[in-house]
Amino acid sequence: MGIVALAGGVGGAKLADGLAEILLPGELTVIVNTGDDFEHFGLRICPDLDTVCYNLAGLHNPETGWGRRGESWVSAEAVGRLGGPTWFRLGDLDLGTHLERTRRLKAGDRLSAITKDFCHSWGIGSSVLPMSDDPVPTIVLTAEGELSFQEYFVARRCEPEVMGFKFVDILCSTPAPGVLAAIEEADLVVICPSNPWVSIDPILGVPGIRQVLAEKVVVAVSPLVGGKAIKGPAAKMYAELGIEPSALSVAQHYGELLSGFVMDNIDKNLTKILSISSLITDTIMVEREQRHKLAEEVLSFARTLM
Ligand code: FO1
């Protein structure tokens, strides 16, 4: 069975990990948002790509959700003592990833090729693909002006009121090698419980991706539970954009792309007003077993739609 998962951020990485655990190696391709990538200390940082890879490799930090397990902060503390920037924390182990990725990018390698090699080194059996090898930086349009994504997300702790989003140069970007083929060959596409505005919309906006998805069975899992995001600013963004933060709004966000929708038990009343097939289950993934359980339930539900 060929499954494609679209993911970005911690919630997406958790479900991707659950899917990888129950599928055979080679059955899963995870297409990851790179809109939150940026340059810091001259290094290319790809937070969502790394969060997905670290989770699939079992190297992730369970406390923060991002970065590496058992991390140390010697270099970040040394930077701080020299008066350098400490607002975006790069751990020592994580730093190795950024150093080697940047070295290879400067040597002319593509992000997708580098990610493939990193996955091999980390023992990841699934394919992990950046949505594009072209930079497509997300800009958050706020009441205080335009902010780069990490400036909004980390430096400003998502406080400025959101008025919209811009994905720079997205119309000139192309899907990374293998992205369109993986979707075309997939039996099912799962949109993970990631932020629809800043994790999934950039993927859907890369020219060609939405068109191939339109031919597929696509199931989304709501990142909003009882009107709140498990992690991150998705609910706040919906409210500030004048849309009620709810699982229903997430389903409407993806619209005709969806064949089915998965939402939490808490939101079971919404099934009455949802016009597509839905699965109501426990979607909150705290323990590792909950990732596998949700992945199994999503696949069983999707089989009824194929
Ligand atoms: N998020 C934070 O809130 N503070 C940080 O200092 C921080 C550092 C960081 C380093 C590497 C990495 O891969 C991710 C990091 N994140 C940090 C998370 C990241 O900003 C966001 O989770 C994503 O960009 C949104 O999905």
Tab-separated table of N, CA, C and O in Angstrom, residues 139-255:
chain	number	residue	atom	x	y	z
A	139	ILE	N	5.818	34.394	5.150
A	139	ILE	CA	5.767	35.710	5.801
A	139	ILE	C	4.402	35.807	6.480
A	139	ILE	O	3.377	35.490	5.868
A	140	VAL	N	4.405	36.215	7.736
A	140	VAL	CA	3.133	36.382	8.447
A	140	VAL	C	2.762	37.856	8.387
A	140	VAL	O	3.549	38.724	8.790
A	141	LEU	N	1.582	38.134	7.811
A	141	LEU	CA	1.096	39.515	7.734
A	141	LEU	C	0.383	39.803	9.040
A	141	LEU	O	-0.596	39.132	9.378
A	142	THR	N	0.889	40.744	9.807
A	142	THR	CA	0.312	41.013	11.129
A	142	THR	C	-0.098	42.479	11.228
A	142	THR	O	0.286	43.305	10.393
A	143	ALA	N	-0.834	42.764	12.302
A	143	ALA	CA	-1.263	44.146	12.547
A	143	ALA	C	-0.046	45.043	12.767
A	143	ALA	O	-0.147	46.263	12.656
A	144	GLU	N	1.121	44.433	13.064
A	144	GLU	CA	2.341	45.217	13.278
A	144	GLU	C	3.251	45.190	12.052
A	144	GLU	O	4.411	45.574	12.129
A	145	GLY	N	2.755	44.686	10.935
A	145	GLY	CA	3.547	44.615	9.710
A	145	GLY	C	3.931	43.182	9.374
A	145	GLY	O	3.470	42.242	10.016
A	146	GLU	N	4.775	43.052	8.359
A	146	GLU	CA	5.175	41.712	7.896
A	146	GLU	C	6.293	41.158	8.780
A	146	GLU	O	7.259	41.858	9.065
A	147	LEU	N	6.147	39.921	9.202
A	147	LEU	CA	7.177	39.271	10.018
A	147	LEU	C	7.583	37.969	9.355
A	147	LEU	O	6.722	37.235	8.843
A	148	SER	N	8.887	37.674	9.375
A	148	SER	CA	9.301	36.354	8.881
A	148	SER	C	8.721	35.313	9.851
A	148	SER	O	8.428	35.632	11.011
A	149	PHE	N	8.556	34.078	9.385
A	149	PHE	CA	7.833	33.100	10.190
A	149	PHE	C	8.446	32.895	11.575
A	149	PHE	O	7.750	32.923	12.589
A	150	GLN	N	9.757	32.684	11.635
A	150	GLN	CA	10.366	32.395	12.947
A	150	GLN	C	10.383	33.621	13.848
A	150	GLN	O	10.353	33.497	15.067
A	151	GLU	N	10.396	34.817	13.215
A	151	GLU	CA	10.304	36.058	14.002
A	151	GLU	C	8.938	36.090	14.695
A	151	GLU	O	8.828	36.385	15.882
A	152	TYR	N	7.888	35.752	13.911
A	152	TYR	CA	6.534	35.714	14.473
A	152	TYR	C	6.413	34.592	15.509
A	152	TYR	O	5.940	34.794	16.626
A	153	PHE	N	6.872	33.400	15.125
A	153	PHE	CA	6.593	32.190	15.900
A	153	PHE	C	7.421	32.105	17.183
A	153	PHE	O	6.889	31.845	18.258
A	154	VAL	N	8.717	32.342	17.063
A	154	VAL	CA	9.604	32.165	18.224
A	154	VAL	C	9.900	33.517	18.893
A	154	VAL	O	9.631	33.685	20.081
A	155	ALA	N	10.413	34.474	18.099
A	155	ALA	CA	10.833	35.743	18.735
A	155	ALA	C	9.628	36.480	19.329
A	155	ALA	O	9.713	37.015	20.429
A	156	ARG	N	8.498	36.504	18.605
A	156	ARG	CA	7.318	37.245	19.077
A	156	ARG	C	6.265	36.324	19.693
A	156	ARG	O	5.159	36.754	19.992
A	157	ARG	N	6.608	35.042	19.893
A	157	ARG	CA	5.740	34.054	20.560
A	157	ARG	C	4.299	34.079	20.035
A	157	ARG	O	3.330	33.968	20.804
A	158	CYS	N	4.137	34.285	18.753
A	158	CYS	CA	2.826	34.284	18.065
A	158	CYS	C	1.880	35.356	18.621
A	158	CYS	O	0.656	35.218	18.470
A	159	GLU	N	2.452	36.390	19.252
A	159	GLU	CA	1.570	37.400	19.866
A	159	GLU	C	0.926	38.374	18.864
A	159	GLU	O	-0.256	38.678	19.009
A	160	PRO	N	1.649	38.873	17.845
A	160	PRO	CA	1.002	39.845	16.945
A	160	PRO	C	-0.244	39.266	16.260
A	160	PRO	O	-0.268	38.075	15.902
A	161	GLU	N	-1.242	40.110	16.097
A	161	GLU	CA	-2.496	39.659	15.476
A	161	GLU	C	-2.256	39.348	13.998
A	161	GLU	O	-1.696	40.160	13.257
A	162	VAL	N	-2.710	38.174	13.579
A	162	VAL	CA	-2.476	37.712	12.207
A	162	VAL	C	-3.557	38.240	11.265
A	162	VAL	O	-4.743	38.210	11.577
A	163	MET	N	-3.100	38.736	10.095
A	163	MET	CA	-4.050	39.215	9.089
A	163	MET	C	-3.972	38.394	7.800
A	163	MET	O	-4.828	38.510	6.929
A	164	GLY	N	-2.949	37.590	7.660
A	164	GLY	CA	-2.816	36.747	6.465
A	164	GLY	C	-1.406	36.189	6.362
A	164	GLY	O	-0.587	36.375	7.268
A	165	PHE	N	-1.142	35.526	5.256
A	165	PHE	CA	0.151	34.868	5.062
A	165	PHE	C	0.603	35.059	3.621
A	165	PHE	O	-0.233	35.188	2.717
A	166	LYS	N	1.920	35.058	3.433
A	166	LYS	CA	2.482	35.153	2.090
A	166	LYS	C	3.555	34.080	1.990
A	166	LYS	O	4.350	33.927	2.923
A	167	PHE	N	3.539	33.321	0.913
A	167	PHE	CA	4.577	32.304	0.703
A	167	PHE	C	5.430	32.801	-0.467
A	167	PHE	O	5.025	32.680	-1.632
A	168	VAL	N	6.579	33.376	-0.122
A	168	VAL	CA	7.390	34.116	-1.107
A	168	VAL	C	7.859	33.197	-2.245
A	168	VAL	O	8.391	32.112	-1.985
A	169	ASP	N	7.660	33.654	-3.464
A	169	ASP	CA	8.132	32.944	-4.673
A	169	ASP	C	7.495	31.574	-4.875
A	169	ASP	O	8.024	30.752	-5.625
A	170	ILE	N	6.360	31.317	-4.207
A	170	ILE	CA	5.786	29.966	-4.305
A	170	ILE	C	5.380	29.622	-5.747
A	170	ILE	O	5.522	28.468	-6.173
A	171	LEU	N	4.924	30.628	-6.497
A	171	LEU	CA	4.451	30.326	-7.850
A	171	LEU	C	5.597	29.967	-8.795
A	171	LEU	O	5.381	29.345	-9.829
A	172	CYS	N	6.827	30.358	-8.423
A	172	CYS	CA	7.999	29.983	-9.252
A	172	CYS	C	8.636	28.700	-8.743
A	172	CYS	O	9.641	28.237	-9.292
A	173	SER	N	8.111	28.136	-7.635
A	173	SER	CA	8.744	26.935	-7.068
A	173	SER	C	8.250	25.685	-7.791
A	173	SER	O	7.183	25.691	-8.407
A	174	THR	N	9.047	24.627	-7.697
A	174	THR	CA	8.604	23.351	-8.270
A	174	THR	C	8.655	22.288	-7.163
A	174	THR	O	9.476	22.389	-6.252
A	175	PRO	N	7.791	21.281	-7.246
A	175	PRO	CA	7.850	20.217	-6.242
A	175	PRO	C	9.213	19.531	-6.278
A	175	PRO	O	9.797	19.391	-7.355
A	176	ALA	N	9.702	19.117	-5.124
A	176	ALA	CA	10.996	18.414	-5.085
A	176	ALA	C	10.884	17.117	-5.887
A	176	ALA	O	9.780	16.554	-6.019
A	177	PRO	N	12.012	16.617	-6.416
A	177	PRO	CA	11.965	15.365	-7.180
A	177	PRO	C	11.292	14.260	-6.356
A	177	PRO	O	11.601	14.078	-5.190
A	178	GLY	N	10.354	13.574	-6.974
A	178	GLY	CA	9.685	12.461	-6.294
A	178	GLY	C	8.356	12.823	-5.669
A	178	GLY	O	7.533	11.948	-5.376
A	179	VAL	N	8.099	14.130	-5.467
A	179	VAL	CA	6.866	14.534	-4.770
A	179	VAL	C	5.622	14.184	-5.596
A	179	VAL	O	4.702	13.502	-5.110
A	180	LEU	N	5.590	14.629	-6.852
A	180	LEU	CA	4.384	14.387	-7.658
A	180	LEU	C	4.203	12.893	-7.928
A	180	LEU	O	3.084	12.365	-7.855
A	181	ALA	N	5.312	12.195	-8.182
A	181	ALA	CA	5.225	10.751	-8.459
A	181	ALA	C	4.700	10.005	-7.238
A	181	ALA	O	3.862	9.104	-7.360
A	182	ALA	N	5.178	10.386	-6.053
A	182	ALA	CA	4.715	9.700	-4.825
A	182	ALA	C	3.214	9.876	-4.663
A	182	ALA	O	2.497	8.923	-4.316
A	183	ILE	N	2.720	11.083	-4.929
A	183	ILE	CA	1.265	11.320	-4.787
A	183	ILE	C	0.506	10.543	-5.863
A	183	ILE	O	-0.494	9.882	-5.576
A	184	GLU	N	1.010	10.608	-7.088
A	184	GLU	CA	0.327	9.908	-8.188
A	184	GLU	C	0.223	8.415	-7.922
A	184	GLU	O	-0.788	7.785	-8.218
A	185	GLU	N	1.270	7.849	-7.322
A	185	GLU	CA	1.288	6.396	-7.096
A	185	GLU	C	0.615	5.988	-5.789
A	185	GLU	O	0.429	4.802	-5.523
A	186	ALA	N	0.248	6.963	-4.961
A	186	ALA	CA	-0.297	6.637	-3.636
A	186	ALA	C	-1.736	6.119	-3.711
A	186	ALA	O	-2.514	6.544	-4.555
A	187	ASP	N	-2.057	5.172	-2.809
A	187	ASP	CA	-3.447	4.725	-2.668
A	187	ASP	C	-4.222	5.701	-1.795
A	187	ASP	O	-5.446	5.776	-1.858
A	188	LEU	N	-3.483	6.411	-0.947
A	188	LEU	CA	-4.125	7.297	0.025
A	188	LEU	C	-3.183	8.435	0.397
A	188	LEU	O	-1.978	8.231	0.527
A	189	VAL	N	-3.760	9.617	0.585
A	189	VAL	CA	-2.993	10.759	1.095
A	189	VAL	C	-3.594	11.164	2.439
A	189	VAL	O	-4.812	11.351	2.555
A	190	VAL	N	-2.731	11.264	3.448
A	190	VAL	CA	-3.183	11.687	4.782
A	190	VAL	C	-2.648	13.090	5.047
A	190	VAL	O	-1.435	13.315	4.969
A	191	ILE	N	-3.551	14.020	5.313
A	191	ILE	CA	-3.105	15.354	5.757
A	191	ILE	C	-3.034	15.277	7.284
A	191	ILE	O	-4.046	15.090	7.966
A	192	CYS	N	-1.816	15.340	7.797
A	192	CYS	CA	-1.583	15.162	9.237
A	192	CYS	C	-2.170	16.325	10.047
A	192	CYS	O	-2.477	17.379	9.491
A	193	PRO	N	-2.314	16.145	11.371
A	193	PRO	CA	-2.873	17.225	12.200
A	193	PRO	C	-1.860	18.351	12.420
A	193	PRO	O	-1.370	18.570	13.522
A	194	SER	N	-1.543	19.021	11.327
A	194	SER	CA	-0.593	20.139	11.325
A	194	SER	C	-1.391	21.420	11.100
A	194	SER	O	-2.549	21.364	10.677
A	195	ASN	N	-0.754	22.549	11.345
A	195	ASN	CA	-1.430	23.841	11.174
A	195	ASN	C	-1.826	24.044	9.702
A	195	ASN	O	-0.948	24.082	8.831
A	196	PRO	N	-3.131	24.152	9.393
A	196	PRO	CA	-3.535	24.289	7.987
A	196	PRO	C	-2.954	25.536	7.316
A	196	PRO	O	-2.596	25.498	6.144
A	197	TRP	N	-2.817	26.626	8.072
A	197	TRP	CA	-2.388	27.904	7.464
A	197	TRP	C	-0.909	27.918	7.132
A	197	TRP	O	-0.529	28.391	6.053
A	198	VAL	N	-0.077	27.473	8.064
A	198	VAL	CA	1.373	27.661	7.865
A	198	VAL	C	2.157	26.360	7.700
A	198	VAL	O	3.356	26.404	7.448
A	199	SER	N	1.499	25.203	7.864
A	199	SER	CA	2.218	23.942	7.632
A	199	SER	C	1.722	23.241	6.368
A	199	SER	O	2.520	22.699	5.607
A	200	ILE	N	0.397	23.229	6.162
A	200	ILE	CA	-0.148	22.474	5.016
A	200	ILE	C	-0.370	23.380	3.793
A	200	ILE	O	-0.056	22.978	2.672
A	201	ASP	N	-0.875	24.594	3.992
A	201	ASP	CA	-1.106	25.479	2.835
A	201	ASP	C	0.151	25.716	1.986
A	201	ASP	O	0.045	25.740	0.754
A	202	PRO	N	1.349	25.882	2.610
A	202	PRO	CA	2.529	26.038	1.741
A	202	PRO	C	2.740	24.820	0.840
A	202	PRO	O	3.070	24.963	-0.341
A	203	ILE	N	2.500	23.610	1.369
A	203	ILE	CA	2.675	22.390	0.540
A	203	ILE	C	1.658	22.416	-0.601
A	203	ILE	O	1.991	22.180	-1.768
A	204	LEU	N	0.399	22.733	-0.250
A	204	LEU	CA	-0.669	22.731	-1.265
A	204	LEU	C	-0.457	23.827	-2.308
A	204	LEU	O	-0.987	23.747	-3.418
A	205	GLY	N	0.317	24.849	-1.942
A	205	GLY	CA	0.526	25.988	-2.850
A	205	GLY	C	1.649	25.782	-3.847
A	205	GLY	O	1.782	26.567	-4.794
A	206	VAL	N	2.473	24.766	-3.670
A	206	VAL	CA	3.549	24.515	-4.647
A	206	VAL	C	2.885	24.038	-5.944
A	206	VAL	O	2.096	23.079	-5.927
A	207	PRO	N	3.140	24.744	-7.059
A	207	PRO	CA	2.433	24.424	-8.297
A	207	PRO	C	2.487	22.936	-8.651
A	207	PRO	O	3.550	22.333	-8.624
A	208	GLY	N	1.321	22.383	-8.941
A	208	GLY	CA	1.226	20.975	-9.363
A	208	GLY	C	0.740	20.047	-8.261
A	208	GLY	O	0.117	19.022	-8.542
A	209	ILE	N	1.000	20.395	-6.992
A	209	ILE	CA	0.667	19.453	-5.914
A	209	ILE	C	-0.848	19.339	-5.729
A	209	ILE	O	-1.409	18.234	-5.672
A	210	ARG	N	-1.540	20.469	-5.671
A	210	ARG	CA	-2.998	20.424	-5.464
A	210	ARG	C	-3.689	19.657	-6.615
A	210	ARG	O	-4.624	18.892	-6.372
A	211	GLN	N	-3.177	19.847	-7.816
A	211	GLN	CA	-3.790	19.188	-8.984
A	211	GLN	C	-3.688	17.663	-8.882
A	211	GLN	O	-4.649	16.956	-9.171
A	212	VAL	N	-2.535	17.145	-8.479
A	212	VAL	CA	-2.425	15.672	-8.384
A	212	VAL	C	-3.217	15.144	-7.186
A	212	VAL	O	-3.753	14.031	-7.228
A	213	LEU	N	-3.327	15.958	-6.139
A	213	LEU	CA	-4.101	15.520	-4.968
A	213	LEU	C	-5.587	15.394	-5.300
A	213	LEU	O	-6.292	14.565	-4.715
A	214	ALA	N	-6.049	16.220	-6.241
A	214	ALA	CA	-7.474	16.240	-6.585
A	214	ALA	C	-7.961	14.885	-7.091
A	214	ALA	O	-9.149	14.566	-7.024
A	215	GLU	N	-7.042	14.059	-7.581
A	215	GLU	CA	-7.408	12.738	-8.134
A	215	GLU	C	-7.376	11.642	-7.077
A	215	GLU	O	-7.613	10.482	-7.383
A	216	LYS	N	-7.014	11.981	-5.848
A	216	LYS	CA	-6.699	10.972	-4.833
A	216	LYS	C	-7.721	10.897	-3.706
A	216	LYS	O	-8.488	11.831	-3.491
A	217	VAL	N	-7.687	9.764	-2.990
A	217	VAL	CA	-8.443	9.684	-1.731
A	217	VAL	C	-7.594	10.424	-0.693
A	217	VAL	O	-6.458	10.045	-0.422
A	218	VAL	N	-8.165	11.509	-0.171
A	218	VAL	CA	-7.426	12.350	0.785
A	218	VAL	C	-8.211	12.406	2.092
A	218	VAL	O	-9.400	12.735	2.106
A	219	VAL	N	-7.518	12.072	3.181
A	219	VAL	CA	-8.136	12.121	4.509
A	219	VAL	C	-7.324	13.085	5.374
A	219	VAL	O	-6.098	12.978	5.425
A	220	ALA	N	-7.996	14.024	6.023
A	220	ALA	CA	-7.285	14.958	6.917
A	220	ALA	C	-7.643	14.661	8.363
A	220	ALA	O	-8.770	14.255	8.667
A	221	VAL	N	-6.673	14.864	9.237
A	221	VAL	CA	-6.911	14.740	10.676
A	221	VAL	C	-6.882	16.146	11.264
A	221	VAL	O	-5.935	16.907	11.025
A	222	SER	N	-7.920	16.490	12.022
A	222	SER	CA	-8.018	17.852	12.547
A	222	SER	C	-6.949	18.141	13.607
A	222	SER	O	-6.801	17.377	14.563
A	223	PRO	N	-6.233	19.282	13.453
A	223	PRO	CA	-5.302	19.681	14.521
A	223	PRO	C	-6.027	20.441	15.630
A	223	PRO	O	-5.434	20.743	16.657
A	224	LEU	N	-7.313	20.764	15.384
A	224	LEU	CA	-8.097	21.471	16.409
A	224	LEU	C	-8.993	20.471	17.129
A	224	LEU	O	-9.697	19.676	16.506
A	225	VAL	N	-8.942	20.522	18.440
A	225	VAL	CA	-9.735	19.608	19.278
A	225	VAL	C	-10.511	20.475	20.259
A	225	VAL	O	-9.910	21.223	21.041
A	226	GLY	N	-11.831	20.398	20.165
A	226	GLY	CA	-12.655	21.249	21.031
A	226	GLY	C	-12.362	22.733	20.806
A	226	GLY	O	-12.394	23.523	21.751
A	227	GLY	N	-12.032	23.096	19.567
A	227	GLY	CA	-11.781	24.502	19.235
A	227	GLY	C	-10.401	25.008	19.619
A	227	GLY	O	-10.091	26.180	19.424
A	228	LYS	N	-9.556	24.098	20.151
A	228	LYS	CA	-8.207	24.524	20.558
A	228	LYS	C	-7.155	23.686	19.842
A	228	LYS	O	-7.400	22.519	19.523
A	229	ALA	N	-5.981	24.300	19.624
A	229	ALA	CA	-4.870	23.540	19.040
A	229	ALA	C	-4.152	22.799	20.160
A	229	ALA	O	-4.006	23.325	21.258
A	230	ILE	N	-3.721	21.562	19.874
A	230	ILE	CA	-2.961	20.793	20.868
A	230	ILE	C	-1.653	21.527	21.161
A	230	ILE	O	-1.189	21.585	22.286
A	231	LYS	N	-1.053	22.090	20.116
A	231	LYS	CA	0.199	22.838	20.253
A	231	LYS	C	0.199	23.912	19.166
A	231	LYS	O	-0.291	23.662	18.071
A	232	GLY	N	0.725	25.069	19.460
A	232	GLY	CA	0.895	26.081	18.422
A	232	GLY	C	-0.304	27.000	18.251
A	232	GLY	O	-1.315	26.880	18.940
A	233	PRO	N	-0.168	27.931	17.291
A	233	PRO	CA	-1.123	29.040	17.178
A	233	PRO	C	-2.307	28.835	16.218
A	233	PRO	O	-2.967	29.813	15.868
A	234	ALA	N	-2.600	27.596	15.783
A	234	ALA	CA	-3.640	27.424	14.747
A	234	ALA	C	-4.986	28.028	15.168
A	234	ALA	O	-5.616	28.755	14.386
A	235	ALA	N	-5.417	27.768	16.409
A	235	ALA	CA	-6.737	28.272	16.834
A	235	ALA	C	-6.733	29.800	16.887
A	235	ALA	O	-7.685	30.460	16.446
A	236	LYS	N	-5.645	30.351	17.395
A	236	LYS	CA	-5.510	31.825	17.479
A	236	LYS	C	-5.559	32.428	16.062
A	236	LYS	O	-6.200	33.460	15.838
A	237	MET	N	-4.908	31.771	15.118
A	237	MET	CA	-4.903	32.274	13.736
A	237	MET	C	-6.311	32.282	13.160
A	237	MET	O	-6.742	33.270	12.547
A	238	TYR	N	-7.058	31.164	13.350
A	238	TYR	CA	-8.441	31.113	12.843
A	238	TYR	C	-9.244	32.275	13.420
A	238	TYR	O	-9.935	32.998	12.697
A	239	ALA	N	-9.160	32.468	14.742
A	239	ALA	CA	-9.957	33.512	15.398
A	239	ALA	C	-9.587	34.892	14.850
A	239	ALA	O	-10.462	35.706	14.531
A	240	GLU	N	-8.285	35.139	14.705
A	240	GLU	CA	-7.849	36.471	14.244
A	240	GLU	C	-8.204	36.715	12.781
A	240	GLU	O	-8.334	37.857	12.349
A	241	LEU	N	-8.368	35.634	12.029
A	241	LEU	CA	-8.765	35.773	10.622
A	241	LEU	C	-10.288	35.814	10.485
A	241	LEU	O	-10.833	35.790	9.382
A	242	GLY	N	-10.982	35.816	11.614
A	242	GLY	CA	-12.443	35.965	11.613
A	242	GLY	C	-13.180	34.670	11.342
A	242	GLY	O	-14.340	34.688	10.924
A	243	ILE	N	-12.517	33.535	11.573
A	243	ILE	CA	-13.151	32.227	11.338
A	243	ILE	C	-13.209	31.500	12.673
A	243	ILE	O	-12.213	31.477	13.414
A	244	GLU	N	-14.347	30.890	12.977
A	244	GLU	CA	-14.464	30.190	14.250
A	244	GLU	C	-13.436	29.050	14.311
A	244	GLU	O	-13.392	28.217	13.401
A	245	PRO	N	-12.600	29.009	15.357
A	245	PRO	CA	-11.648	27.901	15.426
A	245	PRO	C	-12.362	26.603	15.807
A	245	PRO	O	-12.817	26.449	16.927
A	246	SER	N	-12.502	25.705	14.858
A	246	SER	CA	-13.171	24.430	15.133
A	246	SER	C	-12.718	23.414	14.092
A	246	SER	O	-12.211	23.780	13.022
A	247	ALA	N	-12.934	22.135	14.406
A	247	ALA	CA	-12.590	21.077	13.453
A	247	ALA	C	-13.361	21.282	12.143
A	247	ALA	O	-12.839	21.033	11.056
A	248	LEU	N	-14.591	21.775	12.265
A	248	LEU	CA	-15.412	22.020	11.074
A	248	LEU	C	-14.725	23.035	10.143
A	248	LEU	O	-14.690	22.856	8.920
A	249	SER	N	-14.161	24.081	10.747
A	249	SER	CA	-13.457	25.100	9.949
A	249	SER	C	-12.246	24.498	9.248
A	249	SER	O	-11.907	24.896	8.129
A	250	VAL	N	-11.601	23.533	9.900
A	250	VAL	CA	-10.446	22.876	9.264
A	250	VAL	C	-10.931	22.081	8.046
A	250	VAL	O	-10.350	22.170	6.956
A	251	ALA	N	-12.027	21.334	8.216
A	251	ALA	CA	-12.578	20.553	7.093
A	251	ALA	C	-12.960	21.501	5.944
A	251	ALA	O	-12.682	21.215	4.771
A	252	GLN	N	-13.571	22.634	6.296
A	252	GLN	CA	-13.962	23.599	5.254
A	252	GLN	C	-12.737	24.214	4.585
A	252	GLN	O	-12.751	24.529	3.400
A	253	HIS	N	-11.680	24.389	5.350
A	253	HIS	CA	-10.417	24.944	4.833
A	253	HIS	C	-9.904	24.085	3.669
A	253	HIS	O	-9.486	24.596	2.638
A	254	TYR	N	-9.949	22.760	3.844
A	254	TYR	CA	-9.448	21.865	2.793
A	254	TYR	C	-10.506	21.609	1.711
A	254	TYR	O	-10.188	21.195	0.603
A	255	GLY	N	-11.763	21.828	2.055
A	255	GLY	CA	-12.864	21.794	1.084
A	255	GLY	C	-12.926	20.535	0.249
A	255	GLY	O	-12.875	19.418	0.761
